[in-house]
PDB file of C-alpha atoms in Angstrom:
ATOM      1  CA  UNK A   1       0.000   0.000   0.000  1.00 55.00           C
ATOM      2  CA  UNK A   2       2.660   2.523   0.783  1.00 52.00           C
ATOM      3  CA  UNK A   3       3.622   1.643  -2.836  1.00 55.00           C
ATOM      4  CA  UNK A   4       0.824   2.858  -3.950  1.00 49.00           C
ATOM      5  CA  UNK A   5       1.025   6.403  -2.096  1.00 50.00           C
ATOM      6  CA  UNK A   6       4.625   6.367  -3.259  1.00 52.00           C
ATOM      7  CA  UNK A   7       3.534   6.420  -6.514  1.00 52.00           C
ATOM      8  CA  UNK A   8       0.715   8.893  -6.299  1.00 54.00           C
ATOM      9  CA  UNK A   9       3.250  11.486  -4.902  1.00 53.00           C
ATOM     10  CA  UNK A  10       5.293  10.731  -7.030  1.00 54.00           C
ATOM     11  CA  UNK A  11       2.888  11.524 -10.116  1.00 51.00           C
ATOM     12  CA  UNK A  12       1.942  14.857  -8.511  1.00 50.00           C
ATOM     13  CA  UNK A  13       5.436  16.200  -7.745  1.00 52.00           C
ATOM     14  CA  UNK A  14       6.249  15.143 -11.870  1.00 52.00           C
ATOM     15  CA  UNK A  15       2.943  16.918 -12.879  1.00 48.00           C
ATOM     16  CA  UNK A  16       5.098  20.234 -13.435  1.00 44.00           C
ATOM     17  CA  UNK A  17       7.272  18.640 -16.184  1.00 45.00           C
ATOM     18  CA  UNK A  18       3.833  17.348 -18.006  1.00 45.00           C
ATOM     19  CA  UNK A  19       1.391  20.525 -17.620  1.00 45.00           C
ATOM     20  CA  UNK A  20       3.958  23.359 -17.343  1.00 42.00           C
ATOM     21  CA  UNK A  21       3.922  25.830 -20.467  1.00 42.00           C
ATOM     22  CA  UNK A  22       5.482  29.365 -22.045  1.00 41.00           C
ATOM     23  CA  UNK A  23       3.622  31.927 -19.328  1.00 40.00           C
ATOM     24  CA  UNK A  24       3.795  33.870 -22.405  1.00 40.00           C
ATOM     25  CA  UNK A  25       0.545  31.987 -23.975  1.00 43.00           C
ATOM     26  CA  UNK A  26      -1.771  33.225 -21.548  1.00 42.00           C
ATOM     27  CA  UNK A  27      -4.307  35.244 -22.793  1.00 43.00           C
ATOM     28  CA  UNK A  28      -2.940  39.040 -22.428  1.00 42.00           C
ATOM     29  CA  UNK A  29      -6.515  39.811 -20.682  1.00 45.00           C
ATOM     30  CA  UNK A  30      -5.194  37.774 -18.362  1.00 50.00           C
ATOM     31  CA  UNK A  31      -1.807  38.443 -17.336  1.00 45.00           C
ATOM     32  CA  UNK A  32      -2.371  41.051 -15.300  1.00 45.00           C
ATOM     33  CA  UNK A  33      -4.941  38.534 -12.617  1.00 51.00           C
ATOM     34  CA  UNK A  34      -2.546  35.904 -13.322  1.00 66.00           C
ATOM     35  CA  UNK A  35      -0.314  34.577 -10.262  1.00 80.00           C
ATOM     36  CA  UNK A  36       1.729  31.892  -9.720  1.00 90.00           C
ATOM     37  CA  UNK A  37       2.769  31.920  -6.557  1.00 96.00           C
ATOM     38  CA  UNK A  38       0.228  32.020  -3.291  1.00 97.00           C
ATOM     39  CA  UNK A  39       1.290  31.855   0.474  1.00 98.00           C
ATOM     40  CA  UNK A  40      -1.929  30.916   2.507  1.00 98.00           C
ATOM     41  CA  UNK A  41      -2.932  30.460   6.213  1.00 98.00           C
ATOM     42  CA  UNK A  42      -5.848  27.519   6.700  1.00 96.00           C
ATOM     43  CA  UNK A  43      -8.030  28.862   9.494  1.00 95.00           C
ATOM     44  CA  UNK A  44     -10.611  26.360   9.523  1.00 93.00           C
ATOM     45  CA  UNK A  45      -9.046  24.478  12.086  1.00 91.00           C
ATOM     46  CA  UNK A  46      -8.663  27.618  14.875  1.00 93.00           C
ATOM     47  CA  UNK A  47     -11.560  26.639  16.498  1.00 88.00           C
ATOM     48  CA  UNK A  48     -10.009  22.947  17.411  1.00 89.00           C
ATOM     49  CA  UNK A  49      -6.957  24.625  18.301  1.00 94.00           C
ATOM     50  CA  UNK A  50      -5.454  23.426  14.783  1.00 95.00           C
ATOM     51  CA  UNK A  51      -3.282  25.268  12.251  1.00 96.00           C
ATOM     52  CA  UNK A  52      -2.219  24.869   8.477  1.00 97.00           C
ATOM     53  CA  UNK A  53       0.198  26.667   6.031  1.00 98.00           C
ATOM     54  CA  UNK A  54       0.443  26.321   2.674  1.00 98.00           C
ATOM     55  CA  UNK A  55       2.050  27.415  -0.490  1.00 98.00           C
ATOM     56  CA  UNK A  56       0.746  26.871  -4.173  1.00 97.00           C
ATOM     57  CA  UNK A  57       2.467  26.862  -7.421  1.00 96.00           C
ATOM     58  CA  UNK A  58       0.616  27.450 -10.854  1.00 94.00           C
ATOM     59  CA  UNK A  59       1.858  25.733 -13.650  1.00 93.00           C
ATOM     60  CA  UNK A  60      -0.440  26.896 -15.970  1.00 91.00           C
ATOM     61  CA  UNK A  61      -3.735  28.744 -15.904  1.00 89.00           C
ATOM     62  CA  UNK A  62      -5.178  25.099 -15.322  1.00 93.00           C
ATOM     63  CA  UNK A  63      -2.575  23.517 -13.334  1.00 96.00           C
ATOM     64  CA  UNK A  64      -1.211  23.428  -9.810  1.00 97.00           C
ATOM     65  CA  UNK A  65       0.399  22.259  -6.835  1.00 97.00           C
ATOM     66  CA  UNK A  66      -0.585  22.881  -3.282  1.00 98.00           C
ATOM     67  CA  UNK A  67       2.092  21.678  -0.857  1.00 98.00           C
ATOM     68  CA  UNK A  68       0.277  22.416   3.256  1.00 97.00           C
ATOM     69  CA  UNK A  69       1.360  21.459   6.793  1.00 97.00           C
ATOM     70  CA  UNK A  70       0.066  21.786   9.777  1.00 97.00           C
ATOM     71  CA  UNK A  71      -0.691  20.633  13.180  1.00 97.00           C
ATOM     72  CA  UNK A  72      -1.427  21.366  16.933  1.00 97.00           C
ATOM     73  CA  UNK A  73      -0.358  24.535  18.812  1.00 95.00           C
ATOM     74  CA  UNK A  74       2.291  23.607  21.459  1.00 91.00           C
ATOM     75  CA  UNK A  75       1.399  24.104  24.602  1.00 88.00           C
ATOM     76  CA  UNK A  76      -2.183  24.983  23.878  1.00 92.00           C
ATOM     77  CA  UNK A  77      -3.728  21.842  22.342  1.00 95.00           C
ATOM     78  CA  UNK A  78      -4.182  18.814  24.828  1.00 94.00           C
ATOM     79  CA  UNK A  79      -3.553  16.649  21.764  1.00 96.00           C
ATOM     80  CA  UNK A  80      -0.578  16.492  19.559  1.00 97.00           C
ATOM     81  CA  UNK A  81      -0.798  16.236  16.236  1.00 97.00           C
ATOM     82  CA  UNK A  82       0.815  16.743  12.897  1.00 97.00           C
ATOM     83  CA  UNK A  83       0.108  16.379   9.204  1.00 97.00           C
ATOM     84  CA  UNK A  84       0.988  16.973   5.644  1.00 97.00           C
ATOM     85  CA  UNK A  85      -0.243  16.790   2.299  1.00 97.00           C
ATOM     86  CA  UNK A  86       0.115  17.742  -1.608  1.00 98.00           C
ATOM     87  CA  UNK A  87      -2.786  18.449  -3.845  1.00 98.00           C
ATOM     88  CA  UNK A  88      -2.953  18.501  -7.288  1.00 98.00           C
ATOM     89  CA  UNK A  89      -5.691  21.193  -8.893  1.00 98.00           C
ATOM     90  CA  UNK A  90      -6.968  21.105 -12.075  1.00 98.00           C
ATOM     91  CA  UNK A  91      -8.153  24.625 -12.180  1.00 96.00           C
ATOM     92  CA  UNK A  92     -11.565  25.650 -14.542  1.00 95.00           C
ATOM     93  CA  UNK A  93     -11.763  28.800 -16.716  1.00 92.00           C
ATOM     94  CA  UNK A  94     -11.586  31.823 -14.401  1.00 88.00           C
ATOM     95  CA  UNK A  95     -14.659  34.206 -13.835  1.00 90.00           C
ATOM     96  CA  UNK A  96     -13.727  38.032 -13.329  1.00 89.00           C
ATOM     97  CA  UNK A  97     -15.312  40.556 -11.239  1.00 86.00           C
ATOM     98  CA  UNK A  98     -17.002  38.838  -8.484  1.00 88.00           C
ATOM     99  CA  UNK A  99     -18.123  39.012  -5.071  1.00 88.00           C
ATOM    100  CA  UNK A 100     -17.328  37.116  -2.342  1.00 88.00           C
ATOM    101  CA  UNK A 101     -19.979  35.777   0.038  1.00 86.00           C
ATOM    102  CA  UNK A 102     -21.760  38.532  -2.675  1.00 83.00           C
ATOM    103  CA  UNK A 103     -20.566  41.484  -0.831  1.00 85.00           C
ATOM    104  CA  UNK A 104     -16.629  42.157  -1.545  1.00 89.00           C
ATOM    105  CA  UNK A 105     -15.977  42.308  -4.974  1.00 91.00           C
ATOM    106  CA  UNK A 106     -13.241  40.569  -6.059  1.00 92.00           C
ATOM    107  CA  UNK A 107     -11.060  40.837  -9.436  1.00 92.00           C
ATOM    108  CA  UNK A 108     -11.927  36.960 -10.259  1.00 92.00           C
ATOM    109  CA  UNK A 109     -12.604  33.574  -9.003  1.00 94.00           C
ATOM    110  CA  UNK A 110     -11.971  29.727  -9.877  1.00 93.00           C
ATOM    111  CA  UNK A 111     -13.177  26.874  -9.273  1.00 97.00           C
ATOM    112  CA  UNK A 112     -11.008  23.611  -8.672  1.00 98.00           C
ATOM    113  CA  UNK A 113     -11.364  19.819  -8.778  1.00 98.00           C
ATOM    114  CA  UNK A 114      -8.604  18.333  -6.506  1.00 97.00           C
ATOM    115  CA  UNK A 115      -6.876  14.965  -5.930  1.00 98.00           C
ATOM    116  CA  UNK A 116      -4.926  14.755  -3.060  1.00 97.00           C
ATOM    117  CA  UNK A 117      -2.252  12.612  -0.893  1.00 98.00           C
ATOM    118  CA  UNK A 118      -2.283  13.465   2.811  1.00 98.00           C
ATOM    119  CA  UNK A 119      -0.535  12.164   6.203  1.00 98.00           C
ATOM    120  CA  UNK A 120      -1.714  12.170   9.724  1.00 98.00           C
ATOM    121  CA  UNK A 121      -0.664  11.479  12.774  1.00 98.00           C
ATOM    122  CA  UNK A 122      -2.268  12.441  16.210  1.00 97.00           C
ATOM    123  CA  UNK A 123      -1.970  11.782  20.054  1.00 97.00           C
ATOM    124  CA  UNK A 124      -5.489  11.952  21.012  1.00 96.00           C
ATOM    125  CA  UNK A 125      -8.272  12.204  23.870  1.00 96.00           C
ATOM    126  CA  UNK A 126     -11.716  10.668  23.488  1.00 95.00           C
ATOM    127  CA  UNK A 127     -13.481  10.424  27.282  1.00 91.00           C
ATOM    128  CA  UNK A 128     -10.310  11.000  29.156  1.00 93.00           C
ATOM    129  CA  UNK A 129      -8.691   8.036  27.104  1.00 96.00           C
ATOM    130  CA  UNK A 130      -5.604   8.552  25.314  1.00 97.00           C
ATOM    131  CA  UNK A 131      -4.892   6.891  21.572  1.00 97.00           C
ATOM    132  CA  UNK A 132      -2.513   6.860  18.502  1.00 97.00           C
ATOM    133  CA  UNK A 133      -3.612   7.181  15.267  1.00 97.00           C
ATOM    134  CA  UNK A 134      -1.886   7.636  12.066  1.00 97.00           C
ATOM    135  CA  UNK A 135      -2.849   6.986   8.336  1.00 98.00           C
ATOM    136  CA  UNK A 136      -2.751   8.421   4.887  1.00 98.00           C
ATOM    137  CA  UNK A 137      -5.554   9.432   2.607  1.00 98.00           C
ATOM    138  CA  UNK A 138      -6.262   9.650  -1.064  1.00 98.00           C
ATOM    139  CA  UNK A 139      -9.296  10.862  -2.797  1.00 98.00           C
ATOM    140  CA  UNK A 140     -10.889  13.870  -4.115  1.00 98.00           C
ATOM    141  CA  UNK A 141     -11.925  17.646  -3.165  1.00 98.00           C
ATOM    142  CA  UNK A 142     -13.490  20.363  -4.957  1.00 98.00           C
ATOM    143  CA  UNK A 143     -13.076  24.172  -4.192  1.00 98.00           C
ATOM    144  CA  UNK A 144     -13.079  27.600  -5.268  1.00 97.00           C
ATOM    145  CA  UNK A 145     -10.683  30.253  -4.909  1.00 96.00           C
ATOM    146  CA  UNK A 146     -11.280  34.240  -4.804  1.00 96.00           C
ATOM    147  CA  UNK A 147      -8.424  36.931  -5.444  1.00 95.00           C
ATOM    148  CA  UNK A 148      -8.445  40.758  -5.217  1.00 94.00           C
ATOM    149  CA  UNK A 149      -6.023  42.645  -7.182  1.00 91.00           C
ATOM    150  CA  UNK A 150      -4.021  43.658  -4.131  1.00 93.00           C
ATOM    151  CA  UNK A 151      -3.289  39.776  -4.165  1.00 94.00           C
ATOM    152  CA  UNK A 152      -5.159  39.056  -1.231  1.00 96.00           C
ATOM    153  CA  UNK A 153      -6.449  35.702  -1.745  1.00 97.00           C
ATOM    154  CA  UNK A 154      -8.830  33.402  -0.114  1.00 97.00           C
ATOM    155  CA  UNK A 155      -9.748  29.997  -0.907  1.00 97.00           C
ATOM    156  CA  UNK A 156     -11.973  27.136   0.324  1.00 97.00           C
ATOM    157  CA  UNK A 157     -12.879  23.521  -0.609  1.00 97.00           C
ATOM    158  CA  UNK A 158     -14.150  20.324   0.844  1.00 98.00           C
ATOM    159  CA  UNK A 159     -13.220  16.555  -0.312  1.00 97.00           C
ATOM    160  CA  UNK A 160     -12.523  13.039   0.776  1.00 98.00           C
ATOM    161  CA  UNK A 161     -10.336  10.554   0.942  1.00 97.00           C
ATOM    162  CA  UNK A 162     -10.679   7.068   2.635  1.00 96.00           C
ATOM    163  CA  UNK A 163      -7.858   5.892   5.198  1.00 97.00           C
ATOM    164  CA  UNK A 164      -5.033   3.804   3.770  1.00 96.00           C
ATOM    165  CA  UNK A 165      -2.626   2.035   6.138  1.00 95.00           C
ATOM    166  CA  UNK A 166      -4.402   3.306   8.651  1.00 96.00           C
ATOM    167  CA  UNK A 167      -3.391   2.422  12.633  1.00 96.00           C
ATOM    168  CA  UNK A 168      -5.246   2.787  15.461  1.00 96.00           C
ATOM    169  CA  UNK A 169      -4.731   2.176  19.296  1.00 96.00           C
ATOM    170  CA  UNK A 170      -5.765   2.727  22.731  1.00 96.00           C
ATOM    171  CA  UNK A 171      -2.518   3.877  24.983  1.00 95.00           C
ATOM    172  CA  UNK A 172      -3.753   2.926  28.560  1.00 89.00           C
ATOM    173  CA  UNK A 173      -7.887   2.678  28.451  1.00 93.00           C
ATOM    174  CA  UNK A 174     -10.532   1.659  26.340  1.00 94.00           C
ATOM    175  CA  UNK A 175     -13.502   3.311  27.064  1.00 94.00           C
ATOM    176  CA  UNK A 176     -16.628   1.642  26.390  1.00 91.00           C
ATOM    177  CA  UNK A 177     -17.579   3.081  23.250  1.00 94.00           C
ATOM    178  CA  UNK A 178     -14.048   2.584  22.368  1.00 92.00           C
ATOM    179  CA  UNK A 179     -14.422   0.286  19.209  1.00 92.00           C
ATOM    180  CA  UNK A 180     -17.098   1.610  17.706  1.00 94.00           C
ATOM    181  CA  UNK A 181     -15.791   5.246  18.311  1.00 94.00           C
ATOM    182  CA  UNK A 182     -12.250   3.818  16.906  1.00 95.00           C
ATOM    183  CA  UNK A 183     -13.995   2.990  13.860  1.00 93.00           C
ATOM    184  CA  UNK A 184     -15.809   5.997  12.986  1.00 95.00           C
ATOM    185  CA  UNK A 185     -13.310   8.167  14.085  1.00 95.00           C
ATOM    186  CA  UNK A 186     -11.046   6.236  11.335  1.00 94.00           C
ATOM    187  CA  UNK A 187     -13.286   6.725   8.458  1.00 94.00           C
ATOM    188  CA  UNK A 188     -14.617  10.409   9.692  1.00 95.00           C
ATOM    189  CA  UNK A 189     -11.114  11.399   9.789  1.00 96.00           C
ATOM    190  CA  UNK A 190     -10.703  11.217   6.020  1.00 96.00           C
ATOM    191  CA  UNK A 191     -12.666  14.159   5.592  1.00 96.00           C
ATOM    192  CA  UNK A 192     -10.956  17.271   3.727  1.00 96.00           C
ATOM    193  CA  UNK A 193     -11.946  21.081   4.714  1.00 94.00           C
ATOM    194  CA  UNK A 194     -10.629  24.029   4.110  1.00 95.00           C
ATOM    195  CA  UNK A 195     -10.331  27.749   4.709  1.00 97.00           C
ATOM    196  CA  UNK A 196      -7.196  30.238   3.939  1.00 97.00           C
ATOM    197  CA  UNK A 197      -6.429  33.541   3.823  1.00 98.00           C
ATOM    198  CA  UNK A 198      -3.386  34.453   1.799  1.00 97.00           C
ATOM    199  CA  UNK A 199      -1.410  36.184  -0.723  1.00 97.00           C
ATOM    200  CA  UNK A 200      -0.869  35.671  -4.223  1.00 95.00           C
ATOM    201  CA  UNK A 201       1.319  37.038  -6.456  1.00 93.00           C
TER     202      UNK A 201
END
């Protein structure tokens, strides 16, 4: 199996040498929204005491990497945890001039499909129990990012992928619920979300 995710990565880091072009063929319209680089802060997971940084590369207009890591805050988080991942986005046509939430205009927005390889790996607390639990994930996302000309940037998406290699174990105590909960905590953790704030340029 680790084969496998070998190989996946291994397709998405080589995806530069297959989809990168001349950034001379973009459309001149769109040159001057164009950017290749973004730097971006995920914020969804603040309110579990969780945080995520990120940095994207655009190969093309319709191509790009998104390299993120993230993880507990020392010393505030209970839990430890850590993670990594690398996305690959296949990027639709761009839309110009719209709003965000549709109240803050922005100069354009696009929509992604993503497939992604991600790691995890967390000392956790369920009832006062402590476990270990680390996999990797594959599978899908979709999202859409909006960018204002002073290169602000944020960006959102949601997807899925299933656990692969996963491990799981109790440290001292099982609670009661602690199969079940094992289990569904296993397949629930697969889930993909996403919020940043950023800047592109």
């Amino acid at each position: 199996m680790k084969r496998i995710i070998l190989i996946a990565m291994a397709l998405l880091l080589t995806a530069s040498t297959v989809f990168a072009q001349n950034f001379t063929d973009i459309k001149k319209d769109n040159v001057a929204m164009f950017h290749r680089h973004s730097i971006q802060f995920n914020i969804a997971g603040l309110a579990f005491e969780r945080y995520g940084v990120a940095y994207e590369l655009r190969l093309s207009p319709e191509h790009a990497l998104f390299v993120q890591g993230g993880g507990s805050f020392p010393g505030i988080s209970e839990e430890k945890e850590y993670g990594f991942g690398i996305h690959y986005k296949y990027i639709l046509p761009l839309v110009s001039d719209t709003r965000f939430l549709g109240l803050f205009k922005s100069a354009y927005r696009n929509t992604f499909l993503d497939f992604n390889v991600r790691y995890m790996n967390l000392d956790g607390i369920h009832d006062d129990a402590r476990f270990q639990f680390d996999s990797f994930f594959v599978g899908p996302g979709i999202g859409q990012t909006h960018v204002w000309k002073s290169g602000f940037t944020i960006s959102y998406w949601l997807g899925y992928g299933p656990p692969i290699g996963a491990e799981f174990k109790w440290k001292d105590v099982v609670p009661t619920d602690g199969d079940s909960w094992a289990k569904t905590y296993k397949y629930a953790s697969g889930l993909d979300f996403g919020l940043t704030l950023g800047y592109s340029f």
